[in-house]
Coordinates of C-alpha atoms in Angstrom, one line a residue:
M7 CA 148.9 11.1 95.8
T8 CA 147.6 7.6 97.9
N9 CA 144.9 5.4 96.3
S10 CA 142.7 6.7 99.1
A11 CA 141.8 10.0 96.6
A12 CA 141.6 10.5 92.9
R13 CA 142.3 13.4 91.6
L14 CA 139.7 15.2 89.7
A15 CA 139.1 15.4 86.1
G16 CA 140.0 19.1 84.9
R17 CA 139.3 21.0 81.6
R18 CA 141.7 18.7 79.6
E19 CA 140.3 15.2 80.6
W20 CA 136.5 16.9 80.0
T21 CA 138.1 18.0 76.6
A22 CA 139.7 14.6 75.8
F23 CA 136.3 13.1 76.6
T24 CA 134.4 15.3 74.3
V25 CA 136.8 14.2 71.3
L26 CA 136.1 10.8 72.4
L27 CA 132.5 11.1 71.6
L28 CA 133.2 11.7 68.0
P29 CA 134.0 8.2 67.4
L30 CA 131.1 7.2 69.4
L31 CA 128.6 9.0 67.6
L32 CA 129.9 7.6 64.0
V33 CA 129.6 4.3 64.9
S34 CA 126.3 4.4 66.0
M35 CA 125.1 6.5 63.1
D36 CA 126.6 4.0 60.9
V37 CA 124.0 1.8 62.1
S38 CA 121.3 3.6 60.3
V39 CA 122.8 5.7 57.9
L40 CA 121.8 3.3 54.6
Y41 CA 118.0 3.8 55.4
F42 CA 118.0 6.4 52.7
A43 CA 120.8 5.6 50.6
I44 CA 119.6 1.8 50.0
P45 CA 117.2 2.9 46.5
A46 CA 120.0 5.1 45.2
I47 CA 122.5 2.5 45.7
T48 CA 120.2 -0.2 44.2
R49 CA 120.0 2.2 41.1
E50 CA 123.7 2.3 40.4
L51 CA 125.0 -1.1 41.9
D52 CA 121.9 -3.2 41.1
P53 CA 122.6 -5.6 43.8
S54 CA 120.8 -8.6 44.2
A55 CA 118.3 -9.1 47.0
T56 CA 120.5 -11.1 48.9
Q57 CA 123.5 -8.6 48.2
Q58 CA 121.5 -6.0 49.5
L59 CA 120.8 -7.6 52.6
W60 CA 124.5 -8.1 53.2
I61 CA 124.9 -4.1 52.7
F62 CA 123.0 -3.4 55.8
D63 CA 124.0 -6.5 58.0
S64 CA 127.7 -6.9 57.5
Y65 CA 128.4 -3.7 59.4
A66 CA 126.8 -4.9 62.4
F67 CA 128.2 -8.6 62.1
A68 CA 131.3 -7.3 61.7
L69 CA 131.1 -5.1 64.3
A70 CA 129.3 -7.7 66.8
G71 CA 132.0 -10.7 66.3
L72 CA 135.1 -8.5 66.9
L73 CA 134.0 -6.6 69.5
I74 CA 135.6 -9.5 72.0
T75 CA 138.7 -9.6 70.4
M76 CA 139.7 -5.8 70.0
G77 CA 138.6 -4.9 73.9
S78 CA 141.3 -7.6 75.0
L79 CA 143.6 -6.3 71.9
G80 CA 143.5 -2.6 73.5
D81 CA 144.2 -3.7 76.8
R82 CA 147.5 -5.2 75.3
I83 CA 148.8 -2.6 72.9
G84 CA 147.5 0.5 74.3
R85 CA 143.6 1.9 74.1
R86 CA 144.7 4.9 72.6
K87 CA 147.1 3.4 69.8
L88 CA 143.9 0.7 69.1
L89 CA 141.5 4.0 68.7
L90 CA 143.8 5.4 66.3
M91 CA 144.2 2.0 64.2
G92 CA 140.6 2.0 64.4
A93 CA 140.0 5.6 63.2
T94 CA 142.3 5.4 60.5
A95 CA 140.6 1.6 59.1
F96 CA 137.2 3.4 60.0
G97 CA 137.7 6.7 57.7
L98 CA 139.6 4.8 55.0
A99 CA 136.7 2.2 55.1
S100 CA 134.5 5.2 54.5
V101 CA 135.8 6.7 51.4
G102 CA 136.1 3.0 49.9
A103 CA 132.5 2.7 50.6
A104 CA 131.4 6.6 49.0
Y105 CA 133.2 5.2 45.8
A106 CA 132.2 2.2 45.7
T107 CA 131.7 0.6 42.0
S108 CA 129.9 -2.6 42.8
A109 CA 127.6 -4.2 45.0
E110 CA 130.9 -6.3 46.3
M111 CA 132.9 -3.7 46.6
L112 CA 130.5 -2.1 49.0
I113 CA 130.0 -4.9 51.5
A114 CA 133.7 -5.5 51.9
A115 CA 133.9 -1.6 52.8
R116 CA 131.0 -2.5 54.8
V117 CA 133.0 -5.1 56.5
L118 CA 136.1 -2.8 56.9
L119 CA 133.7 0.1 58.4
G120 CA 132.4 -2.9 61.1
I121 CA 136.0 -3.8 62.0
G122 CA 136.9 -0.3 62.6
G123 CA 134.2 0.5 64.7
A124 CA 134.7 -2.7 66.6
T125 CA 138.1 -1.1 67.8
L126 CA 136.2 2.3 68.5
M127 CA 133.4 1.4 70.6
P128 CA 135.2 -0.5 73.7
S129 CA 138.3 2.1 73.3
T130 CA 136.4 4.7 73.6
L131 CA 134.3 3.7 76.8
A132 CA 137.7 2.0 78.2
L133 CA 139.6 5.5 78.2
V134 CA 136.8 6.9 79.6
R135 CA 137.0 5.1 82.5
N136 CA 140.5 5.7 82.6
L137 CA 140.3 9.5 82.4
F138 CA 137.6 9.7 85.2
Q139 CA 138.6 8.0 88.5
D140 CA 136.5 10.2 90.6
A141 CA 132.9 8.2 91.0
R142 CA 131.0 11.1 90.4
Q143 CA 132.1 12.5 87.5
R144 CA 132.8 8.9 85.9
G145 CA 129.2 8.6 86.1
Q146 CA 128.5 11.9 84.7
A147 CA 130.8 11.0 82.0
I148 CA 129.4 7.6 80.9
A149 CA 125.7 9.1 81.2
I150 CA 126.6 11.3 78.7
W151 CA 128.4 8.8 76.5
S152 CA 125.0 6.4 77.0
G153 CA 123.0 9.4 75.9
A154 CA 125.0 10.1 72.7
M155 CA 125.1 6.3 71.6
T156 CA 121.6 6.2 71.9
G157 CA 120.9 10.0 70.2
G158 CA 123.5 8.7 67.7
I159 CA 121.3 6.1 65.9
A160 CA 118.2 8.2 65.3
L161 CA 120.3 10.9 64.3
G162 CA 122.3 8.5 61.5
S163 CA 119.0 8.3 59.4
V164 CA 118.4 11.8 59.6
L165 CA 121.5 13.1 58.5
S166 CA 121.2 10.5 55.5
G167 CA 118.0 11.8 54.3
V168 CA 119.6 15.4 54.5
M169 CA 122.7 14.5 52.6
L170 CA 120.4 12.8 49.9
N171 CA 118.4 15.6 49.3
H172 CA 122.0 17.6 48.0
F173 CA 124.4 14.9 47.0
W174 CA 124.9 11.5 45.6
W175 CA 124.5 8.5 47.9
G176 CA 128.3 8.0 48.7
S177 CA 128.2 11.4 50.9
V178 CA 126.2 9.2 53.8
F179 CA 129.7 7.6 54.2
L180 CA 131.9 10.3 53.7
I181 CA 130.4 12.3 56.6
N182 CA 133.1 10.1 58.3
V183 CA 136.0 11.0 57.1
P184 CA 136.6 14.8 58.7
A185 CA 135.5 13.5 62.3
M186 CA 138.0 11.1 61.8
L187 CA 141.2 13.4 60.6
L188 CA 140.1 15.8 63.6
L189 CA 140.2 12.4 65.8
L190 CA 143.7 11.6 64.9
V191 CA 144.9 15.2 64.9
L192 CA 143.5 15.6 68.9
V193 CA 143.7 12.4 70.5
P194 CA 147.4 12.0 70.4
V195 CA 147.3 15.4 72.2
L196 CA 145.0 15.2 74.6
V197 CA 144.5 11.7 75.5
P198 CA 146.8 9.7 77.3
E199 CA 147.9 6.0 76.6
F200 CA 146.6 3.5 79.0
K201 CA 147.1 -0.4 78.8
D202 CA 147.5 -3.6 81.0
P203 CA 151.2 -3.2 82.3
A204 CA 151.1 -6.9 82.2
P205 CA 148.8 -8.7 79.9
G206 CA 150.4 -11.7 79.2
R207 CA 150.3 -14.0 76.3
F208 CA 147.2 -12.9 73.5
D209 CA 145.7 -16.1 73.3
L210 CA 145.2 -16.2 69.3
L211 CA 142.9 -19.1 69.5
S212 CA 140.0 -17.8 71.1
V213 CA 139.5 -15.1 68.1
P214 CA 138.0 -17.6 66.0
L215 CA 136.7 -18.9 68.8
S216 CA 134.9 -15.5 70.1
T217 CA 133.5 -15.2 66.8
A218 CA 132.1 -18.3 66.1
A219 CA 130.0 -18.0 69.2
V220 CA 129.0 -14.3 68.7
L221 CA 128.7 -14.4 64.5
P222 CA 125.8 -17.3 64.4
V223 CA 123.6 -16.5 67.2
V224 CA 123.3 -12.5 66.1
Y225 CA 122.8 -13.9 62.7
G226 CA 120.1 -16.3 63.8
L227 CA 118.2 -14.2 66.2
K228 CA 117.9 -11.3 63.4
E229 CA 116.5 -13.6 61.0
I230 CA 114.3 -15.4 63.2
A231 CA 113.0 -11.7 63.9
A232 CA 112.6 -10.9 60.2
E233 CA 111.5 -14.5 58.9
G234 CA 110.0 -16.4 61.8
L235 CA 111.4 -19.3 63.4
E236 CA 113.0 -21.3 60.6
P237 CA 115.0 -24.3 61.1
L238 CA 118.1 -23.1 59.7
Y239 CA 117.9 -19.8 62.0
A240 CA 117.5 -22.1 65.1
L241 CA 120.6 -23.9 64.0
S242 CA 122.6 -21.0 64.1
V243 CA 121.9 -20.0 67.3
A244 CA 122.6 -23.6 68.5
V245 CA 125.9 -23.4 66.7
G246 CA 126.9 -19.9 68.2
L247 CA 125.7 -21.5 71.6
A248 CA 127.9 -24.3 71.3
F249 CA 131.3 -22.4 70.2
G250 CA 130.6 -19.9 73.2
F251 CA 130.7 -23.2 75.2
V252 CA 134.0 -24.0 74.0
F253 CA 135.0 -20.3 74.3
V254 CA 134.3 -20.0 77.9
R255 CA 135.8 -23.5 78.9
R256 CA 138.7 -22.2 77.4
Q257 CA 138.7 -18.6 79.1
R258 CA 138.3 -20.4 82.5
S259 CA 141.2 -22.8 82.1
R260 CA 144.1 -20.6 80.8
D261 CA 146.0 -17.8 82.9
D262 CA 146.3 -15.5 79.3
A263 CA 142.7 -15.8 78.6
M264 CA 141.2 -13.4 76.3
V265 CA 138.5 -12.7 79.1
A266 CA 140.3 -12.6 82.4
R267 CA 138.6 -14.1 85.2
A268 CA 139.5 -11.2 87.4
L269 CA 136.7 -9.3 85.6
F270 CA 134.4 -11.4 87.6
R271 CA 135.5 -11.4 90.6
G272 CA 133.5 -8.0 91.6
R273 CA 130.0 -8.6 91.9
G274 CA 129.1 -5.3 90.0
F275 CA 130.9 -6.8 86.7
G276 CA 128.6 -9.7 85.9
A277 CA 125.5 -7.9 87.3
G278 CA 126.2 -5.1 84.7
I279 CA 126.0 -7.1 81.9
A280 CA 123.1 -9.0 82.6
L281 CA 121.0 -5.7 83.1
N282 CA 122.3 -3.9 80.1
T283 CA 121.5 -7.0 78.2
I284 CA 118.2 -6.4 79.3
A285 CA 117.7 -3.0 78.4
A286 CA 119.1 -3.4 75.1
F287 CA 116.5 -6.4 74.8
A288 CA 113.6 -3.9 75.4
M289 CA 115.3 -0.9 73.5
M290 CA 116.0 -2.6 70.4
G291 CA 112.4 -4.7 70.5
S292 CA 110.4 -1.3 70.4
A293 CA 112.2 -0.2 68.3
Y294 CA 111.3 -2.9 66.1
F295 CA 107.8 -2.1 66.3
T296 CA 107.7 1.7 66.3
T297 CA 109.9 2.5 62.9
Q298 CA 106.9 0.3 61.1
Y299 CA 104.3 2.0 62.6
L300 CA 105.5 5.6 62.0
Q301 CA 105.9 4.3 58.3
S302 CA 103.6 1.3 57.4
V303 CA 100.6 2.1 60.0
L304 CA 100.6 6.2 59.8
G305 CA 101.8 6.2 56.5
M306 CA 105.0 8.3 56.9
G307 CA 107.6 8.7 54.2
T308 CA 111.0 7.6 55.5
L309 CA 112.6 11.1 56.0
E310 CA 109.4 12.2 57.7
A311 CA 109.5 9.0 60.2
A312 CA 113.2 9.6 60.7
L313 CA 112.7 13.5 62.1
W314 CA 109.8 12.1 64.0
S315 CA 111.8 9.4 65.4
L316 CA 114.0 11.9 66.7
A317 CA 111.7 13.8 69.4
P318 CA 111.9 11.3 71.8
S319 CA 115.7 12.1 72.1
L320 CA 114.7 15.1 73.5
V321 CA 114.0 13.6 77.0
I322 CA 117.0 11.0 76.5
G323 CA 119.3 13.9 76.7
A324 CA 118.2 14.6 80.0
A325 CA 118.0 11.5 81.6
A326 CA 121.2 9.9 81.5
P327 CA 122.7 13.1 83.6
V328 CA 119.4 13.2 86.0
S329 CA 120.0 9.7 86.8
A330 CA 124.1 10.0 87.4
A331 CA 123.1 12.6 90.1
L332 CA 120.4 10.7 91.9
A333 CA 122.6 7.9 92.1
Q334 CA 125.3 10.1 93.8
K335 CA 122.2 10.3 96.9
T336 CA 120.9 7.1 96.9
D337 CA 121.6 3.5 96.5
R338 CA 122.4 3.2 92.9
A339 CA 120.1 -0.3 92.8
Y340 CA 116.9 1.5 93.4
V341 CA 117.8 4.2 90.7
I342 CA 118.4 1.5 88.1
A343 CA 115.3 -0.1 89.6
G344 CA 113.6 3.3 88.7
G345 CA 114.8 3.4 85.3
F346 CA 113.2 -0.4 84.6
V347 CA 110.0 0.7 86.1
L348 CA 110.0 4.2 84.1
A349 CA 110.7 2.2 81.0
A350 CA 107.9 -0.7 81.4
G351 CA 105.6 2.6 82.3
G352 CA 106.6 3.6 78.5
F353 CA 105.6 0.4 77.3
G354 CA 102.5 0.5 79.2
L355 CA 102.0 4.0 76.8
I356 CA 102.5 2.1 74.2
S357 CA 100.2 -0.9 74.8
L358 CA 97.4 2.2 74.5
V359 CA 98.4 3.1 70.9
G360 CA 95.7 2.9 68.3
S361 CA 96.4 3.2 64.5
D362 CA 96.4 6.7 65.0
S363 CA 98.1 7.6 67.8
L364 CA 101.2 9.3 66.9
W365 CA 101.9 11.6 69.9
L366 CA 101.1 9.1 72.6
L367 CA 103.5 6.7 70.7
L368 CA 106.1 9.4 70.9
T369 CA 105.3 10.2 74.4
G370 CA 105.4 6.2 75.1
A371 CA 108.5 5.7 73.2
G372 CA 110.2 8.9 74.6
V373 CA 109.5 7.7 78.8
L374 CA 111.1 3.7 77.6
A375 CA 114.0 5.4 76.1
S376 CA 114.7 7.4 79.3
G377 CA 113.9 4.4 81.3
L378 CA 116.6 2.6 79.9
V379 CA 119.2 5.1 79.2
T380 CA 118.9 5.4 83.2
V381 CA 119.4 1.9 83.1
M382 CA 122.6 1.3 80.7
S383 CA 124.4 4.2 81.9
L384 CA 124.3 3.1 85.5
V385 CA 124.9 -0.4 84.7
S386 CA 127.9 0.6 82.3
D387 CA 129.1 2.9 85.0
M388 CA 128.8 0.3 88.0
A389 CA 130.4 -2.7 85.6
L390 CA 133.7 -1.0 84.8
A391 CA 134.0 0.3 88.0
S392 CA 133.8 -3.3 89.4
A393 CA 136.7 -4.6 87.0
P394 CA 140.1 -4.3 87.0
A395 CA 141.3 -0.8 85.6
E396 CA 143.6 -2.6 83.4
K397 CA 141.2 -4.8 81.7
A398 CA 138.9 -1.7 81.1
G399 CA 138.9 -2.7 77.4
S400 CA 137.7 -6.0 77.8
A401 CA 135.1 -5.3 80.2
A402 CA 133.9 -2.5 77.8
S403 CA 133.9 -4.8 75.0
L404 CA 132.0 -7.5 77.0
L405 CA 129.4 -4.9 77.6
E406 CA 128.9 -4.0 74.0
T407 CA 128.6 -7.6 73.2
G408 CA 125.9 -8.3 75.6
S409 CA 124.1 -5.0 74.1
E410 CA 124.2 -6.6 70.7
F411 CA 122.9 -10.0 72.1
G412 CA 120.2 -8.2 73.9
G413 CA 119.5 -6.0 71.0
A414 CA 119.0 -9.1 68.5
L415 CA 117.1 -11.1 71.0
G416 CA 114.6 -8.4 71.6
M417 CA 113.9 -8.1 67.9
A418 CA 113.4 -12.0 67.7
V419 CA 111.1 -12.3 70.7
L420 CA 109.1 -9.4 70.9
G421 CA 109.1 -9.5 67.0
S422 CA 107.5 -12.9 67.0
L423 CA 105.3 -12.4 69.7
G424 CA 104.1 -9.4 67.4
T425 CA 103.8 -11.2 64.2
A426 CA 101.9 -14.1 66.0
V427 CA 99.4 -12.0 67.1
Y428 CA 99.4 -10.4 63.5
R429 CA 99.1 -13.5 61.4
S430 CA 95.9 -14.5 64.0
D431 CA 93.8 -11.5 63.5
L432 CA 94.2 -12.5 59.4
P433 CA 93.4 -15.7 59.2
G434 CA 91.5 -15.8 55.8
A435 CA 93.9 -13.1 54.2
E436 CA 96.1 -14.3 51.3
P437 CA 99.7 -15.2 51.8
A438 CA 101.6 -12.2 51.4
V439 CA 99.4 -9.9 53.9
R440 CA 99.7 -12.6 56.9
E441 CA 103.3 -12.7 56.6
T442 CA 104.2 -9.0 57.1
L443 CA 102.9 -5.3 57.1
G444 CA 105.0 -4.4 54.5
G445 CA 103.4 -7.1 52.7
A446 CA 99.7 -5.7 53.1
V447 CA 100.8 -2.3 52.1
A448 CA 102.3 -3.6 48.9
T449 CA 99.0 -5.8 48.2
A450 CA 96.6 -3.1 49.3
H451 CA 98.5 -0.4 46.6
R452 CA 98.1 -3.4 44.0
L453 CA 94.2 -3.8 44.7
G454 CA 93.7 -0.3 44.9
G455 CA 89.9 1.2 45.6
A456 CA 88.0 0.0 48.4
A457 CA 89.5 -3.7 48.4
G458 CA 92.9 -2.0 48.9
E459 CA 91.8 0.2 51.3
Q460 CA 89.9 -3.0 53.8
V461 CA 93.1 -4.6 53.2
L462 CA 95.4 -2.0 54.3
T463 CA 92.7 -1.2 57.6
L464 CA 92.6 -4.4 58.6
A465 CA 96.3 -5.4 58.5
R466 CA 97.2 -1.9 60.3
E467 CA 94.8 -2.7 63.2
A468 CA 96.0 -6.5 63.4
F469 CA 99.7 -5.0 63.4
V470 CA 98.8 -2.5 66.1
H471 CA 97.0 -5.6 68.1
G472 CA 100.6 -7.5 67.7
M473 CA 102.4 -4.3 69.0
Q474 CA 100.1 -4.1 72.4
Y475 CA 100.5 -7.9 73.2
A476 CA 104.6 -7.0 72.5
A477 CA 104.7 -4.1 74.4
W478 CA 102.6 -6.2 77.6
G479 CA 105.5 -8.4 77.4
G480 CA 108.3 -6.1 77.3
A481 CA 106.9 -4.2 80.5
A482 CA 106.9 -7.5 82.3
L483 CA 110.7 -8.3 81.4
L484 CA 111.4 -4.9 82.3
L485 CA 109.0 -4.9 85.8
A486 CA 111.2 -8.6 86.6
G487 CA 114.3 -5.9 85.5
G488 CA 114.0 -4.0 88.2
V489 CA 113.7 -6.7 90.9
L490 CA 116.5 -8.3 89.7
A491 CA 118.4 -5.0 89.9
V492 CA 117.7 -4.8 93.3
A493 CA 118.5 -8.0 94.1
L494 CA 121.8 -8.1 92.4
T495 CA 123.3 -4.7 92.7
R496 CA 121.9 -3.3 96.2
G497 CA 124.5 -2.4 98.4
L498 CA 127.2 -1.8 95.2
G499 CA 126.3 2.0 94.5
A500 CA 126.8 3.5 98.0
P501 CA 127.1 7.5 97.5
A502 CA 130.8 8.3 97.2
P503 CA 132.3 11.7 98.0
A504 CA 134.1 13.5 95.4
G505 CA 137.6 12.6 95.4
Q506 CA 137.0 9.1 95.6
P507 CA 138.6 6.6 93.1
A508 CA 136.7 4.3 91.0
E509 CA 135.2 1.5 92.9
G510 CA 137.4 -1.7 92.5
P511 CA 141.2 -2.2 92.9
A512 CA 143.3 0.6 92.7
E513 CA 144.6 2.4 89.6
Q514 CA 147.5 5.1 89.1
P515 CA 145.8 8.5 87.7
A516 CA 145.9 9.7 84.2
P517 CA 148.7 11.8 83.6
S518 CA 148.4 15.5 84.1
P519 CA 149.6 17.8 81.5
A520 CA 153.1 17.9 82.9
E521 CA 153.5 14.5 83.7
P522 CA 155.0 12.1 80.6
R523 CA 152.1 10.0 79.1
T524 CA 153.3 6.7 80.0
A525 CA 151.6 3.6 79.8
G526 CA 149.8 2.0 82.6

C-alpha cells in the first residue's frame, strides 16, 4: 500500500469505534451524575460545605490537570494500553465511590475517577484518528464522537435521577462497571495498538508543571463564575498563567518535550484548538444560564429540568453528521463559520426569552448546540489530521484541555456579565436576594405570601435580563469566531475523494484482521 491512498475502514474498525464510544459516554456522564445524588449523599455521609464542593469538583479538576500528561503518555506506551489501564482504574474507582463510607473516601474516589477519565478521553480520540485513515470516514467518526460527548453530559443527570428512584445513591457510580468490563474484553480483540515508534525520553518535570498551569486557572475561573471576582481567585488564575509560561518555555527548549513542536507545524492544529476553545466557551456559558432558568425561573424539579434539557439533544445528534457531509462538498472553513453563525442565532433566540418561555429557550438551546457541535466536530478533525499520527494522543489531549479552559472561561465571563446585570436590577434588595437567584428563591420561600412572591418575581425578571445580556455577548463572540474560522482555516478543508489519507504526515495503516497487531 502506498502513502497516496488510505485503506477504507470496514466493519471491524466501525465496530471498534462503537466500543470506544463507551468510555467517552461514561466520562462525560460523570460530569453531571451527582446532580441528583448529592442530597442522599449529604444525609448518609454528612459532608461539610467545603467537602460537598470537592465531591463535585475533584473529578473535573483531576481530569483537567492530567489530560496533557496522559495524552503524551499514551503516545509513548501505546494508546490501547493506556485506555485499558484507564478503564481498569475507572471501574475500580467507581466501585470505591459507590461504597464510600465517608466524605473523604468519596472525594478520593472522585479524584481517581478523574485520573481514569484523563486517560480515557485522549486515548479514545487518538485511536479514532488512527483507526480511520480515510479523511471522509474520519470526519464522520469524529462527528459522531463529538455528538456522543455532548449528549453524555445531559444523559448523566437524567440517568442519575432514574437510578435514584429505584436504588441507593451509590448506584449512580456502579453504572460504569459493566461498561468498563465490556471495554476490557472487547478492546484487546477489536482495537489495534498504536504508539509513537520513537517517542524519546518522558519529561517527568513537565508533569507537575502542566498540572500547575492548568489547575489554578480552571479553579480560579470556576470560582469567579460562582462567587464573583475575588482577589484569591484572580491570584489563582495568575499563578496558573505563570506556571503555564514556564511550561511553554520548557516545551520549546527540549527535544523530548511533552508537547512536541511538530504538532504546531500544521496550520490547522493551532487554529483547531483556538476555535474549539471558543465553542466550549459558548457551550458551557449557555449551560450556566439554561439550567438555572429551568429550575429557578420556571420552578421545575431537578429531574424534570434534566428531562427537558435532553430535548436539544434530539437535533444535536443530526448536526454533526450533516456538517461532516457538507465539509466533504465545500471548503470546511465555510462550514465551520456557518456553525458559528448558527450558534450565534441560537444565542439570539435565547436573548428573546422571557420569564415564561420554555419552548423558546429549548429552541434557542437546540440551535446553539447544533452550531457548536458542528464547529467542535470539524475543528477536532482538522486539528487531528494536521498533527503527526504518532502524536495523536498529545494532539487529542490539547484539544480536550482547550475545551476545559474554554468551558471554565465561558461560565466565568458570561456568568459574571449576567450576574452584574442581575445585581444592578435589584439595587434595594437584601444581600441574599442580590447575591444569586438561588438566594432570592430561598428568601422568597422564607417570607411567603405576597411579599415572597414579589421578591421572586423581581429576581426572576432580573435573572432573565442578565441572561439576555449574556446571550448578546455570546452571540457577538461567536460571530467573531466565524470570521476567525474563515481567516485561519480557509483552504485547509478542501474536499477529498474517498480513499485519500488523513491530511498531514503519512502514517502506517491500521492492521487488518489478518495482519499482526504491532505497535506503530
